[in-house]
XYZ file of C-alpha atoms in Angstrom:
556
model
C 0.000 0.000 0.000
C 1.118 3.465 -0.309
C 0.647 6.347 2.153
C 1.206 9.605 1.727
C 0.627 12.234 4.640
C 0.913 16.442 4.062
C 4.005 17.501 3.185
C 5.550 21.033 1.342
C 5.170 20.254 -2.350
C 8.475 19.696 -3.194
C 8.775 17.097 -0.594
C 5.607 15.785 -1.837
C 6.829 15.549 -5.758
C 10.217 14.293 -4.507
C 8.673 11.166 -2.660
C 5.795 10.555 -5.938
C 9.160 11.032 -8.111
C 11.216 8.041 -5.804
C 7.706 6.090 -6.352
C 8.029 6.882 -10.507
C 11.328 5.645 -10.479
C 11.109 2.534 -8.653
C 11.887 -0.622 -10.658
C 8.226 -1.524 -9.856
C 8.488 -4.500 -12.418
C 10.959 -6.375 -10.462
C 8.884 -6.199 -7.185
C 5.988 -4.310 -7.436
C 5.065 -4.234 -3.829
C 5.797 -2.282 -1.415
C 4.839 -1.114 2.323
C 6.421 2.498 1.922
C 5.631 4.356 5.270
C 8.095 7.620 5.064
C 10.287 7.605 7.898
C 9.372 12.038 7.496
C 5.934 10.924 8.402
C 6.972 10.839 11.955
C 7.294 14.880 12.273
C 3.407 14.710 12.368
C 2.811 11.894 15.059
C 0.284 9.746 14.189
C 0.641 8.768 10.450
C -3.995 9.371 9.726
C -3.842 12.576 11.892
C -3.154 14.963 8.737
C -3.739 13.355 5.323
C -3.979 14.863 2.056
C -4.104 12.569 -0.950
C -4.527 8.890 -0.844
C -3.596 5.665 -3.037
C -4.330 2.588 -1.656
C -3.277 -1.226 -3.319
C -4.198 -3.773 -0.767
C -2.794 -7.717 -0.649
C -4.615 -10.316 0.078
C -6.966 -13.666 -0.684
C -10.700 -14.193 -1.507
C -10.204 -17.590 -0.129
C -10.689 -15.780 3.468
C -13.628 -14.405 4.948
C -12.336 -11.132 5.538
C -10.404 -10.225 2.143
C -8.540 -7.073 1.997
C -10.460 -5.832 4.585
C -7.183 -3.579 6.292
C -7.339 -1.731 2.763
C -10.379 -1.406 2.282
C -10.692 0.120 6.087
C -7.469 1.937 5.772
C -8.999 3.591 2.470
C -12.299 4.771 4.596
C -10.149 6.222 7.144
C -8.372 7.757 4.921
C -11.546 9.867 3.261
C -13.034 10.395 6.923
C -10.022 12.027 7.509
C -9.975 14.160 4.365
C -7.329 13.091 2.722
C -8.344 13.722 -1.407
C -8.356 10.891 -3.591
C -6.003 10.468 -6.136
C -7.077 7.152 -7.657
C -9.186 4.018 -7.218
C -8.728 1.846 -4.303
C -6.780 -1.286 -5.585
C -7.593 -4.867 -4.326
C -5.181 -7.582 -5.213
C -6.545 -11.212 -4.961
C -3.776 -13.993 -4.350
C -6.000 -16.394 -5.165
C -6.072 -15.630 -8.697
C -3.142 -13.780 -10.388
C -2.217 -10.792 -7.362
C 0.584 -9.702 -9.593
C -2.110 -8.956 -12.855
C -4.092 -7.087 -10.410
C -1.387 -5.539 -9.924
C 0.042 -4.470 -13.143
C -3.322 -4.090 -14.260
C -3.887 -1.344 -11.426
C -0.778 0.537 -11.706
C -1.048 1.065 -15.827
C -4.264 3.128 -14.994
C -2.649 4.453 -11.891
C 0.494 6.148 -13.217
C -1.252 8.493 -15.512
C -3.364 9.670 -12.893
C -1.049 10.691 -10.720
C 1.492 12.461 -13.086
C -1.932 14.224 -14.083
C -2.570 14.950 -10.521
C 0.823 16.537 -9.410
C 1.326 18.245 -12.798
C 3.833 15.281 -13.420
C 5.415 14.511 -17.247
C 5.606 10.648 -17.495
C 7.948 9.511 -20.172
C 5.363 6.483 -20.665
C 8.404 4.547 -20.520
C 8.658 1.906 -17.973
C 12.275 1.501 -17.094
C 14.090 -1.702 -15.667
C 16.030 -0.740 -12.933
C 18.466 -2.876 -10.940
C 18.171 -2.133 -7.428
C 21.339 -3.869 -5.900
C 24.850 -3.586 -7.556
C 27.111 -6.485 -7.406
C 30.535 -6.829 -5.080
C 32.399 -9.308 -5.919
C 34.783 -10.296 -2.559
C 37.438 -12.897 -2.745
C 39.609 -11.246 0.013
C 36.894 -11.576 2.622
C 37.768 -13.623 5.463
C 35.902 -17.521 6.169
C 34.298 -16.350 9.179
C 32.988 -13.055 8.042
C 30.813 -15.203 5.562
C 27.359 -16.304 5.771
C 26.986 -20.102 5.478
C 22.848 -19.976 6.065
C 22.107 -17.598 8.956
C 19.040 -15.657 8.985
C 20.924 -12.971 10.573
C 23.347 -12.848 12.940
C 26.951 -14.511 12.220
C 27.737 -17.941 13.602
C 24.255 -18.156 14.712
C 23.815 -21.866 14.165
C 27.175 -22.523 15.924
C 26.526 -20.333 18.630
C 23.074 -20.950 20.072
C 21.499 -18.841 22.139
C 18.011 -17.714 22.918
C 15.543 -16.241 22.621
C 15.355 -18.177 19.396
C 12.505 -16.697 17.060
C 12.529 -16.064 13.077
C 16.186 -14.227 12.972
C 17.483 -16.489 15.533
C 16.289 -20.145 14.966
C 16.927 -22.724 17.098
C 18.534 -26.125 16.100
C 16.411 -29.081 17.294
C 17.567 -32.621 16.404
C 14.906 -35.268 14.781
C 14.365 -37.802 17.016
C 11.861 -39.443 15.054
C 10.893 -39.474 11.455
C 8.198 -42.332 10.490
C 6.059 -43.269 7.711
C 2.445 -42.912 8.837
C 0.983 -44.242 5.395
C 0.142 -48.188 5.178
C -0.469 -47.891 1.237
C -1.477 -45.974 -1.892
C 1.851 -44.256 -3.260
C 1.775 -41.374 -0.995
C 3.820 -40.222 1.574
C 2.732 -38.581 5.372
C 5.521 -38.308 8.176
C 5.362 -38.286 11.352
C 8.394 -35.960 12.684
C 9.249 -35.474 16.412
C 12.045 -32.771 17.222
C 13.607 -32.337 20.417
C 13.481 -28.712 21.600
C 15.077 -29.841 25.518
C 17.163 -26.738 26.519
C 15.824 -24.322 23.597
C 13.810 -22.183 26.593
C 10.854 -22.351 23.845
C 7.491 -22.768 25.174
C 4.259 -23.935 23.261
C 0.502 -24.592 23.907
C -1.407 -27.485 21.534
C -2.757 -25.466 18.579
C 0.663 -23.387 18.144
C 3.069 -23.351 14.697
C 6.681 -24.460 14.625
C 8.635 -22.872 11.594
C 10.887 -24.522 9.876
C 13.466 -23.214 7.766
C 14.521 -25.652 4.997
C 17.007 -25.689 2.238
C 16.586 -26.325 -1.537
C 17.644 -29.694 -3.551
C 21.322 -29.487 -3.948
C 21.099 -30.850 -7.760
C 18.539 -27.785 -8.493
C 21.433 -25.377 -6.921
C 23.980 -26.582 -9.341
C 22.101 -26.710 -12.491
C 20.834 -23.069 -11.917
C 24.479 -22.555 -11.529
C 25.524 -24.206 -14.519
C 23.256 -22.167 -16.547
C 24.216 -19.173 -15.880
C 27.727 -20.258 -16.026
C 28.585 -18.911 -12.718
C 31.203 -20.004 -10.163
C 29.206 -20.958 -7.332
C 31.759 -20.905 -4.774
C 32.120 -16.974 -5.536
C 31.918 -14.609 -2.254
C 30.452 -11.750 -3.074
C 27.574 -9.140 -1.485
C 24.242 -7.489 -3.007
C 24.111 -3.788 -2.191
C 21.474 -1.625 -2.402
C 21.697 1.666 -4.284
C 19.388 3.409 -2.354
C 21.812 4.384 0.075
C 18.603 5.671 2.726
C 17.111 2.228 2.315
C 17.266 0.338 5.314
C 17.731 -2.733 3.814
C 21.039 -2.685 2.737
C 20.675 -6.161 1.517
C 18.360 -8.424 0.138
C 19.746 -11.484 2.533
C 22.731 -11.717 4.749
C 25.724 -10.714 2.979
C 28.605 -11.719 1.959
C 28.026 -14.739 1.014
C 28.688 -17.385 -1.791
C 26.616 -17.951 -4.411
C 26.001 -21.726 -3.563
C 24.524 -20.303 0.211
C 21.853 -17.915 -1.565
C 20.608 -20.194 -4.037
C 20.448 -22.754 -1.290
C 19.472 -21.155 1.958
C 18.061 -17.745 0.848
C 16.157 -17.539 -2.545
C 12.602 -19.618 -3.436
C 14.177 -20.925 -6.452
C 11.368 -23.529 -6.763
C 8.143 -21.038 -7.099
C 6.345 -20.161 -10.268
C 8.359 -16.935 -11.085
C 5.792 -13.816 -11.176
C 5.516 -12.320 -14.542
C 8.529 -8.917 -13.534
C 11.201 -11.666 -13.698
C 9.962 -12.966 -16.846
C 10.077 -9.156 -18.080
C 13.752 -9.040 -17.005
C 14.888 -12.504 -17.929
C 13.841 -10.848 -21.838
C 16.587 -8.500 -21.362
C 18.856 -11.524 -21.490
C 17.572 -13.481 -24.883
C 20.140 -13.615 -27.481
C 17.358 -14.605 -29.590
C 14.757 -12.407 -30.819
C 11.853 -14.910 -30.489
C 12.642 -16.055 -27.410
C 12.990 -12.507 -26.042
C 9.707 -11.698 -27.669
C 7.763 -14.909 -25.860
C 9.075 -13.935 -22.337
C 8.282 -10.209 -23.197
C 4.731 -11.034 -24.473
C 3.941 -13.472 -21.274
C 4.904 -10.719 -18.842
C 2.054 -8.124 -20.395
C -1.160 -8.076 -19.549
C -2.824 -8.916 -22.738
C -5.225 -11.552 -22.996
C -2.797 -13.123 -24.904
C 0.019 -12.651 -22.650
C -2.068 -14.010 -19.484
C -3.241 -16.949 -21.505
C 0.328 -17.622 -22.511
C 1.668 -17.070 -18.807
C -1.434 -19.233 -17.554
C -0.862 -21.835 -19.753
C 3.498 -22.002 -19.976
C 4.097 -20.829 -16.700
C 1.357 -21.706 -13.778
C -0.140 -24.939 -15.680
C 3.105 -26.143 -16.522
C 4.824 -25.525 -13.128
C 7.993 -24.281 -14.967
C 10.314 -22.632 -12.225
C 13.578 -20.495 -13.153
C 15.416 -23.787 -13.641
C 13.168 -25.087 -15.846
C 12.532 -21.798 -17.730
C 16.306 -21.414 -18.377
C 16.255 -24.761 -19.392
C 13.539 -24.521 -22.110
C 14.645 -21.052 -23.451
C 18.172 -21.891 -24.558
C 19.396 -18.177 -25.371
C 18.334 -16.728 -22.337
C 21.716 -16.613 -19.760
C 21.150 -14.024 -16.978
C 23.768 -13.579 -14.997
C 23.291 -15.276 -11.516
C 23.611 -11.999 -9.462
C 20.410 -10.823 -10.899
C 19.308 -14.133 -10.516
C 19.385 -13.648 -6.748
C 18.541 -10.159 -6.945
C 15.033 -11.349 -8.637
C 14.104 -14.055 -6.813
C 11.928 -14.027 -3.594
C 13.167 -14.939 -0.098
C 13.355 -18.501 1.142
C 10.622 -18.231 3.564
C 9.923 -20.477 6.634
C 7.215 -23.193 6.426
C 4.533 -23.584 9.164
C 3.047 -26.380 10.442
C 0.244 -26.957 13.219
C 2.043 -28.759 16.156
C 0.346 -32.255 16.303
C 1.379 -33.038 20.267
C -0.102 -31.172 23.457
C 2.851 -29.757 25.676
C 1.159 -31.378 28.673
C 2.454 -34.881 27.547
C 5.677 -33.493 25.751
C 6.880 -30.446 27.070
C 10.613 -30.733 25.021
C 9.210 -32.285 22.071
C 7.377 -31.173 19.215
C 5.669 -33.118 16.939
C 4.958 -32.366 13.481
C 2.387 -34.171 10.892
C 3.225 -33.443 6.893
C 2.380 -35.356 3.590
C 5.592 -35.080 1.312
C 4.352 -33.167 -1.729
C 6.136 -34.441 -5.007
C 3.816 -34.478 -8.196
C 4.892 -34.984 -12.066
C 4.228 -31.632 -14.220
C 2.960 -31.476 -17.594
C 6.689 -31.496 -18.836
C 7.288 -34.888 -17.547
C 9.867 -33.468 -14.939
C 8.758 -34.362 -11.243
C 8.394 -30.744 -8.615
C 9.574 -31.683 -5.123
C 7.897 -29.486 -2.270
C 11.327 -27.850 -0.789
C 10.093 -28.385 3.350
C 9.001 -31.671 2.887
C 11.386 -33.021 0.709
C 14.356 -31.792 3.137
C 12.389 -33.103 6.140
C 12.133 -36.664 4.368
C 15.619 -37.347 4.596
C 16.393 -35.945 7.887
C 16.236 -39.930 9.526
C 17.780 -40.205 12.573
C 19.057 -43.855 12.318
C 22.329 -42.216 10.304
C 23.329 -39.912 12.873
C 22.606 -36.467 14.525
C 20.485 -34.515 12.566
C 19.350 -31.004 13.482
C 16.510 -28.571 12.033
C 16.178 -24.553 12.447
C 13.588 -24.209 13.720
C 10.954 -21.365 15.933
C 7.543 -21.660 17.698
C 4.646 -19.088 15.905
C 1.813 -18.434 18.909
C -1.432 -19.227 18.295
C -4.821 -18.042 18.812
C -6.011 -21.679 18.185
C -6.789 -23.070 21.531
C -8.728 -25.581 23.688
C -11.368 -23.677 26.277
C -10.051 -22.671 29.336
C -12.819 -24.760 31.144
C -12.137 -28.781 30.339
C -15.679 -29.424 30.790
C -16.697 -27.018 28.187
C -17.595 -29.807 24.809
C -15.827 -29.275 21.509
C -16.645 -30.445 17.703
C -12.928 -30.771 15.738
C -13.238 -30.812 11.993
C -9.686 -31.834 10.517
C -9.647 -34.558 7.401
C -6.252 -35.755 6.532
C -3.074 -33.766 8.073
C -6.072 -31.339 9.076
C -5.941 -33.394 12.059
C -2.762 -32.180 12.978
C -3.810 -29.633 15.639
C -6.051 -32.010 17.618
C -3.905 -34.457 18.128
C -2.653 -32.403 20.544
C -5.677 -31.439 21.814
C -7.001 -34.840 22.299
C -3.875 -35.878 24.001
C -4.541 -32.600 26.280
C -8.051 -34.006 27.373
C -7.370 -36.974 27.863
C -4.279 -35.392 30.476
C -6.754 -33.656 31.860
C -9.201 -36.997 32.543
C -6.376 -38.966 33.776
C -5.906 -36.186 36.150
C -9.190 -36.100 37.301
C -10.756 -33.248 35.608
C -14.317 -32.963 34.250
C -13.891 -33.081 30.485
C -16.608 -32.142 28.208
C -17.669 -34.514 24.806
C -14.733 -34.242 22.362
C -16.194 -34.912 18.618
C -13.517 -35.570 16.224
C -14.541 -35.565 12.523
C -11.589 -37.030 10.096
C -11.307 -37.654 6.720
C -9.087 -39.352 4.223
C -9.167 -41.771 0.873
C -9.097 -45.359 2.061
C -9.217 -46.345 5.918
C -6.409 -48.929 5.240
C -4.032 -46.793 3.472
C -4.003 -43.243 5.247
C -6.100 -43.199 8.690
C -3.307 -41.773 9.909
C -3.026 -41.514 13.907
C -5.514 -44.681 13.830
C -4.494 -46.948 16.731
C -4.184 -43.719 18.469
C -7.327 -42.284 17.714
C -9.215 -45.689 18.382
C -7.661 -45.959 21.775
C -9.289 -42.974 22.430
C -12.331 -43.745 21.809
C -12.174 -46.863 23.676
C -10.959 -44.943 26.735
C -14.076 -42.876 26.453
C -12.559 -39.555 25.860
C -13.306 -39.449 22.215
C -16.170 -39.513 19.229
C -14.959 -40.096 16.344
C -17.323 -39.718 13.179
C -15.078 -41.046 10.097
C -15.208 -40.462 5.825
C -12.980 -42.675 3.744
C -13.934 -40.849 0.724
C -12.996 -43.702 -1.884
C -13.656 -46.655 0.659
C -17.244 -46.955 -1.684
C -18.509 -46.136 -5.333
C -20.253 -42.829 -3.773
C -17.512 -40.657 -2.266
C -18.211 -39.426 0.903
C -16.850 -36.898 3.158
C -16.613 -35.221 6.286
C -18.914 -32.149 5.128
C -22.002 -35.140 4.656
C -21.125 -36.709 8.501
C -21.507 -32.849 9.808
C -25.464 -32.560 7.599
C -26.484 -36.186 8.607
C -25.477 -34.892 12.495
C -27.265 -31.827 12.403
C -28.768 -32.688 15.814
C -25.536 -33.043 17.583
C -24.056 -30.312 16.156
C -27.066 -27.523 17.431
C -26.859 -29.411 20.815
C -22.935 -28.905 21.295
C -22.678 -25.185 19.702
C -26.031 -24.248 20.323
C -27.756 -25.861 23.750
C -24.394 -26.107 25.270
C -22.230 -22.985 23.822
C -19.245 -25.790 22.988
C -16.476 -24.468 20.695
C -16.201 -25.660 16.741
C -13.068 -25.926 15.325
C -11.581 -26.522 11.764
C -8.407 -27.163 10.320
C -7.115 -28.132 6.708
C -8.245 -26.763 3.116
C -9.601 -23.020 3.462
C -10.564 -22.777 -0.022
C -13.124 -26.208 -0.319
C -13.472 -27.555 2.716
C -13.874 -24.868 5.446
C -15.928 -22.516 3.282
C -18.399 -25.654 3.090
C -18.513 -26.621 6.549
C -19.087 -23.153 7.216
C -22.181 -22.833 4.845
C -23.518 -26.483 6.557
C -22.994 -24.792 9.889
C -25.225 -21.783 8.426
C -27.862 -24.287 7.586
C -27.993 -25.925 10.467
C -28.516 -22.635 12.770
C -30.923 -21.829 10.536
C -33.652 -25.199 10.773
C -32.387 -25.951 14.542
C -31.754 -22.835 16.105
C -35.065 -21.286 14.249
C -32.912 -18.630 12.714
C -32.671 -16.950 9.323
C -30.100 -16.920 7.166
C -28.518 -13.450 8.377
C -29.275 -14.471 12.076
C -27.194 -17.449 11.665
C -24.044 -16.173 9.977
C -24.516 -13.564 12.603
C -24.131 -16.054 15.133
C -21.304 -17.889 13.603
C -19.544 -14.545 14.012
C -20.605 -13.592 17.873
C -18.694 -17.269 18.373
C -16.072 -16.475 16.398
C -15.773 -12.663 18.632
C -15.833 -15.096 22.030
C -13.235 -17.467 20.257
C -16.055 -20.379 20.174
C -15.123 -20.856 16.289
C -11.553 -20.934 15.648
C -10.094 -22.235 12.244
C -6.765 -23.021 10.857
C -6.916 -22.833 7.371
C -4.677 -23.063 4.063
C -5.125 -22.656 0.499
């Protein structure tokens, strides 16, 4: 998004002319929050002009909704508005939005400040290379997130800069059958000072496939073992990298840079520059506009396809970009999350972690390994030490603070995750003597004997009396069924738990399908039990979701 507050003109034109000039097509977006703002307190206090682009996903319930209320405020303030508010949807194409947005946007503000535009959109590189060979081994970065020797020297508090190194103690297969793959991980977090609650995240950062790091090297004929540093020519940025620096090549491409994702269509607009070939400059060029064409093309070669920069530089032979724009272009290797499947009750220094190893064949007959999971299957114990960076992400996912209080859990396949460790919570609680309230699990998954994963577990429970468990094996019969049909057939149970007896409702697992379903059967239900209409009942839905009676932990 992009703020502006009242300022003398010239400062004013100064800070549109740093926007004009920003290489906007090698990352368009930006939080830009001058630091000048500060001279007038708080940042809404004094508006005068506005432009507003807001991120986010239609998949969620409340989509853009901080731009969209940060636009509002904005007007109610006074501020005078310079163009259209902008709403990018991540579900679809956020980068078309985008571009889309800021060709109409441009002209409108050059017209507003009086502002010649050249109409020219110029690629800019915003680091310059440094090459240093002289630089001393332990003044380089071998992985940290950010401060040197991190990972040799531990210390907490260990969070997203300073990860802590937990060893795998366990790594099994939960899967009986059926060609896929879910593990069960457990990491040892004794002496890490990190605390969790069941319903909490642990982070993981992981590193990508070695043989991808070398071919990207190879074909952009670079020395990998090169030191060198990326800095930034804005010299009142405060990034003055775009990862820890200096480092070698072989680190970034490995440790730092998502060299796996579907490139966005502004690296495709600056791989062009490097085609020795017309044509082949021409197709990147015209798959990086936003032409019908162009989409269709970018739809079609880039997303359907799954090409990443590997394979891209693979397929167009004349295109060799050097590999310090390489890692200038490409996005940050970014932690993955995962809902901690054990309750801290039962394992206060372990963590346990449930994933399915993504690995699929693309339409080019080459086979895309997930980067987490793939580096998590082959951390095995049984060849040695093996350690993890790792951080705990708080939740606001959590059991009721009364154990007697019932709950309804909603998680099909690694969905389940999270109430594992609730259920192993309650059932610390019963052996403790506690009053515990009913505990409804519904789970889902393809075929009972090849991934009811957690089963033994799960049917102990139930035989101990601390669990219902209401299952869907989806292609256990000709007519597929699924969790979503349990929840309609049990519309009785559900109004007496969230309605008679104010329990808590919980989901986990797909946000697009799955949760916006349940959600709309939940609806339904209010509506013919609870003698509500359709408006009443969505309204309840959100009064639970205010007291923190519906919680869900969602993905797309």
């Amino acid at each position: 998004m992009y703020f502006f507050v009242r300022l003398p003109l010239f400062k004013r034109k100064s800070l549109l002319r740093s926007l004009l000039f920003m290489p906007q097509c090698r990352c368009p977006f930006y939080v830009r929050l001058p630091a000048i703002a500060g001279l007038y307190g708080n940042l809404l206090l004094a508006p005068a002009f506005k432009l507003v682009f807001g991120l986010g996903n239609k998949t969620y319930e409340h989509y853009n909704k901080v731009a969209i209320y940060v636009d509002k405020r904005l007007e109610e303030l006074g501020a005078t508005r310079v163009f259209e508010l902008g709403l990018g949807d991540d579900d679809a194409n956020i980068e078309d939005d985008f571009i889309t947005w800021k060709d109409r946007f441009w002209p409108s503000v050059c017209d507003f400040f009086g502002i010649e535009g050249s109409g020219e959109e110029v690629l800019m590189r915003q680091f310059r290379l440094l090459e240093q060979p002289d630089v001393q081994p332990d003044r380089i970065y071998t992985g940290e997130i950010a401060r040197l020797h991190s990972m040799q020297n531990q210390r907490p508090p260990f969070d997203a800069k300073n990860p802590f190194l937990a060893s795998v103690i366990v790594n099994r297969e939960l899967h009986k059958g059926g060609g896929r793959s879910c593990m069960h991980i457990e990491l040892d977090i004794d002496g890490s000072k990190m605390r969790y609650d069941a319903g909490d995240h642990i982070a993981m950062y992981p590193i990508n496939d070695k043989i991808l790091v070398e071919k990207l090297g190879k074909l952009c004929d670079a020395n990998l073992d090169t030191v060198f540093s990326l800095i930034n020519t804005d010299t009142d940025s405060s990034k003055k990298h775009p990862f820890p620096c200096p480092t070698t090549y072989r680190t970034a491409l490995t440790h730092y840079l998502e060299i796996t994702a579907i490139p966005r269509t502004h690296i495709l607009k600056e791989l062009a520059e490097y085609c020795s070939d017309e044509k082949d400059k021409e197709f990147l060029r015209n798959m990086a506009s936003i032409t019908p064409e162009g989409k269709e093309k970018y739809q079609n070669w880039i997303q359907n396809s799954s090409r990443n920069i590997v394979h891209i530089l693979e397929d167009i032979k004349s295109c060799r970009p050097p590999i310090d724009h390489i890692c200038e272009l490409l996005p940050r290797l970014q932690p993955r999350y995962y809902s901690i499947s054990s309750s801290s009750k039962l394992y206060p220094t372990n963590v346990h972690i449930t994933a399915v190893l993504v690995q699929y064949e693309t339409p080019t007959g080459r086979v895309n390994k997930g980067v987490a999971t793939s580096y998590m299957k082959e951390k095995k114990p049984s060849v040695g030490e093996v350690k993890v960076p790792v951080f705990i992400r708080k939740s606001q996912f959590r059991l009721p603070t009364k154990s007697e209080i019932p709950i309804i859990m909603v998680g099909p396949g690694t969905g389940l995750a999270p109430f594992r460790g609730f259920i192993q919570e309650r059932q610390f609680l019963r052996d403790g003597g506690k009053v515990v309230g009913d505990t409804i699990l519904y789970f889902g998954c393809r075929k009972k004997d090849e991934d009811f994963i957690y089963r033994e577990e799960l049917e102990q429970y139930v035989q101990n009396g601390t669990l219902t468990l209401k299952t869907a094996f989806s292609r256990d019969q000709q007519e597929k069924i699924y969790v979503t049909h349990l929840i309609e057939q049990d519309a009785d149970l559900i109004w007496k738990v969230i309605g008679e007896q104010k329990g808590h409702f919980y989901i986990c697992g797909d946000a697009k399908n799955m949760a916006v379903d349940v959600r709309n059967i939940l609806v339904k239900i209010l509506s013919t039990k609870g003698n509500m209409n359709e408006s009443d009942a969505v309204q309840y839905i959100k009064k639970m979701e205010a007291q923190k009676r519906y919680s869900a932990d969602v993905w797309s």
